[in-house]
């Protein structure tokens, strides 16, 4: 439950402030590229990284992966290039060893997908592909979030080896945050975007929706403590 909340928090933090940047830029006449495309709706880790932080993925593709030879110099060289890119992606996030582990973790998964897993996933029902992706992404967020390796190991052990699946604290958190959980789950998929696009055809409805969301956001911020953007660290 803890890493699921972090999983949502990080997405809302990063995608949210990118939306603010894109909107502010439009006010100044500058068009910025989209950076997120419902990444938690991916049907594989390869697709996830084409949907999450798209500008960073594109930068590493254009300025590291392709200059190294990309997939043009044989399969063995392609595997080496993927390994280099993901090691550098981990280092880019910070000097702590957990970021390097995080980069290696996703690099290994992407190599396995290239070898055989992606073809297998494409033959499976979509729900299986989604569960597979979300499960591995959750583990990746645990590695990313916890810089102390001893704490990380203990956290992963408690996720997979603890005989108590849910305790009173977990139930308390769900009881206090059930509405937020539902909102997060619903807004992480493409449904809300489609509903908003339909509502946007009517200018009055569009402005009312935006006003309600703005007021709700201000009320939520006013009732919370100081909480700077997490991704400003990177």
mmCIF file of N, CA, C and O in Angstrom, residues 65 68-87 103-104 106-117:
data_model
loop_
_atom_site.group_PDB
_atom_site.id
_atom_site.type_symbol
_atom_site.label_atom_id
_atom_site.label_comp_id
_atom_site.label_asym_id
_atom_site.label_seq_id
_atom_site.Cartn_x
_atom_site.Cartn_y
_atom_site.Cartn_z
ATOM 1 N N UNK A 65 21.830 6.390 -27.410
ATOM 2 C CA UNK A 65 21.552 5.071 -28.010
ATOM 3 C C UNK A 65 21.896 5.036 -29.506
ATOM 4 O O UNK A 65 22.646 4.151 -29.956
ATOM 5 N N UNK A 68 25.630 5.418 -30.342
ATOM 6 C CA UNK A 68 26.350 4.184 -30.018
ATOM 7 C C UNK A 68 26.152 3.101 -31.078
ATOM 8 O O UNK A 68 26.858 2.093 -31.079
ATOM 9 N N UNK A 69 25.199 3.304 -31.953
ATOM 10 C CA UNK A 69 24.927 2.318 -33.001
ATOM 11 C C UNK A 69 23.514 1.792 -32.982
ATOM 12 O O UNK A 69 23.077 1.125 -33.922
ATOM 13 N N UNK A 70 22.783 2.067 -31.874
ATOM 14 C CA UNK A 70 21.392 1.636 -31.771
ATOM 15 C C UNK A 70 21.240 0.149 -32.004
ATOM 16 O O UNK A 70 21.948 -0.662 -31.413
ATOM 17 N N UNK A 71 20.342 -0.217 -32.923
ATOM 18 C CA UNK A 71 20.141 -1.629 -33.255
ATOM 19 C C UNK A 71 20.692 -1.965 -34.644
ATOM 20 O O UNK A 71 20.309 -2.958 -35.250
ATOM 21 N N UNK A 72 21.624 -1.125 -35.118
ATOM 22 C CA UNK A 72 22.135 -1.281 -36.486
ATOM 23 C C UNK A 72 23.384 -2.155 -36.569
ATOM 24 O O UNK A 72 23.830 -2.479 -37.662
ATOM 25 N N UNK A 73 23.971 -2.518 -35.425
ATOM 26 C CA UNK A 73 25.253 -3.233 -35.456
ATOM 27 C C UNK A 73 25.147 -4.627 -34.840
ATOM 28 O O UNK A 73 26.076 -5.108 -34.206
ATOM 29 N N UNK A 74 23.993 -5.252 -35.014
ATOM 30 C CA UNK A 74 23.827 -6.613 -34.502
ATOM 31 C C UNK A 74 23.166 -6.637 -33.135
ATOM 32 O O UNK A 74 23.142 -5.630 -32.421
ATOM 33 N N UNK A 75 22.625 -7.819 -32.803
ATOM 34 C CA UNK A 75 21.843 -7.936 -31.575
ATOM 35 C C UNK A 75 22.707 -7.785 -30.322
ATOM 36 O O UNK A 75 22.294 -7.153 -29.345
ATOM 37 N N UNK A 76 23.909 -8.356 -30.340
ATOM 38 C CA UNK A 76 24.798 -8.266 -29.170
ATOM 39 C C UNK A 76 25.139 -6.809 -28.873
ATOM 40 O O UNK A 76 25.127 -6.378 -27.706
ATOM 41 N N UNK A 77 25.416 -6.027 -29.911
ATOM 42 C CA UNK A 77 25.729 -4.602 -29.731
ATOM 43 C C UNK A 77 24.493 -3.835 -29.250
ATOM 44 O O UNK A 77 24.608 -2.915 -28.434
ATOM 45 N N UNK A 78 23.307 -4.225 -29.717
ATOM 46 C CA UNK A 78 22.076 -3.583 -29.267
ATOM 47 C C UNK A 78 21.878 -3.790 -27.760
ATOM 48 O O UNK A 78 21.517 -2.850 -27.038
ATOM 49 N N UNK A 79 22.145 -5.011 -27.288
ATOM 50 C CA UNK A 79 22.022 -5.315 -25.851
ATOM 51 C C UNK A 79 23.006 -4.471 -25.043
ATOM 52 O O UNK A 79 22.664 -3.916 -23.993
ATOM 53 N N UNK A 80 24.240 -4.348 -25.540
ATOM 54 C CA UNK A 80 25.246 -3.517 -24.874
ATOM 55 C C UNK A 80 24.801 -2.065 -24.836
ATOM 56 O O UNK A 80 24.923 -1.384 -23.805
ATOM 57 N N UNK A 81 24.253 -1.561 -25.942
ATOM 58 C CA UNK A 81 23.802 -0.167 -26.010
ATOM 59 C C UNK A 81 22.659 0.099 -25.033
ATOM 60 O O UNK A 81 22.628 1.146 -24.377
ATOM 61 N N UNK A 82 21.723 -0.832 -24.945
ATOM 62 C CA UNK A 82 20.619 -0.694 -23.979
ATOM 63 C C UNK A 82 21.178 -0.653 -22.559
ATOM 64 O O UNK A 82 20.742 0.162 -21.727
ATOM 65 N N UNK A 83 22.153 -1.525 -22.265
ATOM 66 C CA UNK A 83 22.766 -1.570 -20.931
ATOM 67 C C UNK A 83 23.438 -0.245 -20.583
ATOM 68 O O UNK A 83 23.282 0.271 -19.464
ATOM 69 N N UNK A 84 24.162 0.325 -21.537
ATOM 70 C CA UNK A 84 24.850 1.607 -21.315
ATOM 71 C C UNK A 84 23.835 2.718 -21.062
ATOM 72 O O UNK A 84 23.978 3.520 -20.125
ATOM 73 N N UNK A 85 22.801 2.773 -21.892
ATOM 74 C CA UNK A 85 21.769 3.814 -21.762
ATOM 75 C C UNK A 85 21.108 3.751 -20.388
ATOM 76 O O UNK A 85 20.936 4.789 -19.729
ATOM 77 N N UNK A 86 20.780 2.555 -19.924
ATOM 78 C CA UNK A 86 20.059 2.463 -18.654
ATOM 79 C C UNK A 86 20.948 2.646 -17.441
ATOM 80 O O UNK A 86 20.503 3.133 -16.405
ATOM 81 N N UNK A 87 22.225 2.311 -17.583
ATOM 82 C CA UNK A 87 23.173 2.631 -16.515
ATOM 83 C C UNK A 87 23.292 4.155 -16.396
ATOM 84 O O UNK A 87 23.247 4.705 -15.283
ATOM 85 N N UNK A 103 18.314 1.815 -12.567
ATOM 86 C CA UNK A 103 18.616 1.832 -13.996
ATOM 87 C C UNK A 103 18.934 0.439 -14.524
ATOM 88 O O UNK A 103 18.435 0.033 -15.582
ATOM 89 N N UNK A 104 19.752 -0.308 -13.769
ATOM 90 C CA UNK A 104 20.103 -1.672 -14.170
ATOM 91 C C UNK A 104 18.863 -2.559 -14.190
ATOM 92 O O UNK A 104 18.682 -3.380 -15.099
ATOM 93 N N UNK A 106 15.661 -1.794 -14.763
ATOM 94 C CA UNK A 106 14.844 -1.605 -15.955
ATOM 95 C C UNK A 106 15.594 -2.009 -17.222
ATOM 96 O O UNK A 106 14.979 -2.509 -18.180
ATOM 97 N N UNK A 107 16.905 -1.815 -17.232
ATOM 98 C CA UNK A 107 17.699 -2.248 -18.379
ATOM 99 C C UNK A 107 17.603 -3.757 -18.590
ATOM 100 O O UNK A 107 17.412 -4.222 -19.721
ATOM 101 N N UNK A 108 17.698 -4.517 -17.507
ATOM 102 C CA UNK A 108 17.608 -5.990 -17.583
ATOM 103 C C UNK A 108 16.227 -6.414 -18.078
ATOM 104 O O UNK A 108 16.102 -7.292 -18.945
ATOM 105 N N UNK A 109 15.166 -5.783 -17.537
ATOM 106 C CA UNK A 109 13.800 -6.123 -17.961
ATOM 107 C C UNK A 109 13.622 -5.847 -19.454
ATOM 108 O O UNK A 109 13.060 -6.671 -20.193
ATOM 109 N N UNK A 110 14.110 -4.695 -19.918
ATOM 110 C CA UNK A 110 13.961 -4.340 -21.337
ATOM 111 C C UNK A 110 14.747 -5.293 -22.235
ATOM 112 O O UNK A 110 14.280 -5.633 -23.329
ATOM 113 N N UNK A 111 15.904 -5.748 -21.780
ATOM 114 C CA UNK A 111 16.684 -6.721 -22.553
ATOM 115 C C UNK A 111 15.921 -8.047 -22.648
ATOM 116 O O UNK A 111 15.838 -8.653 -23.726
ATOM 117 N N UNK A 112 15.333 -8.488 -21.522
ATOM 118 C CA UNK A 112 14.545 -9.734 -21.521
ATOM 119 C C UNK A 112 13.338 -9.600 -22.445
ATOM 120 O O UNK A 112 12.997 -10.537 -23.176
ATOM 121 N N UNK A 113 12.697 -8.418 -22.431
ATOM 122 C CA UNK A 113 11.573 -8.197 -23.352
ATOM 123 C C UNK A 113 12.040 -8.272 -24.803
ATOM 124 O O UNK A 113 11.339 -8.844 -25.654
ATOM 125 N N UNK A 114 13.201 -7.693 -25.092
ATOM 126 C CA UNK A 114 13.729 -7.739 -26.462
ATOM 127 C C UNK A 114 14.016 -9.176 -26.887
ATOM 128 O O UNK A 114 13.797 -9.556 -28.047
ATOM 129 N N UNK A 115 14.524 -9.989 -25.953
ATOM 130 C CA UNK A 115 14.914 -11.369 -26.264
ATOM 131 C C UNK A 115 13.713 -12.237 -26.616
ATOM 132 O O UNK A 115 13.716 -12.940 -27.619
ATOM 133 N N UNK A 116 12.665 -12.211 -25.759
ATOM 134 C CA UNK A 116 11.525 -13.099 -26.018
ATOM 135 C C UNK A 116 10.218 -12.657 -25.361
ATOM 136 O O UNK A 116 9.125 -12.981 -25.852
ATOM 137 N N UNK A 117 10.293 -11.922 -24.248
ATOM 138 C CA UNK A 117 9.108 -11.697 -23.426
ATOM 139 C C UNK A 117 8.053 -10.824 -24.110
ATOM 140 O O UNK A 117 6.848 -11.039 -23.934
#
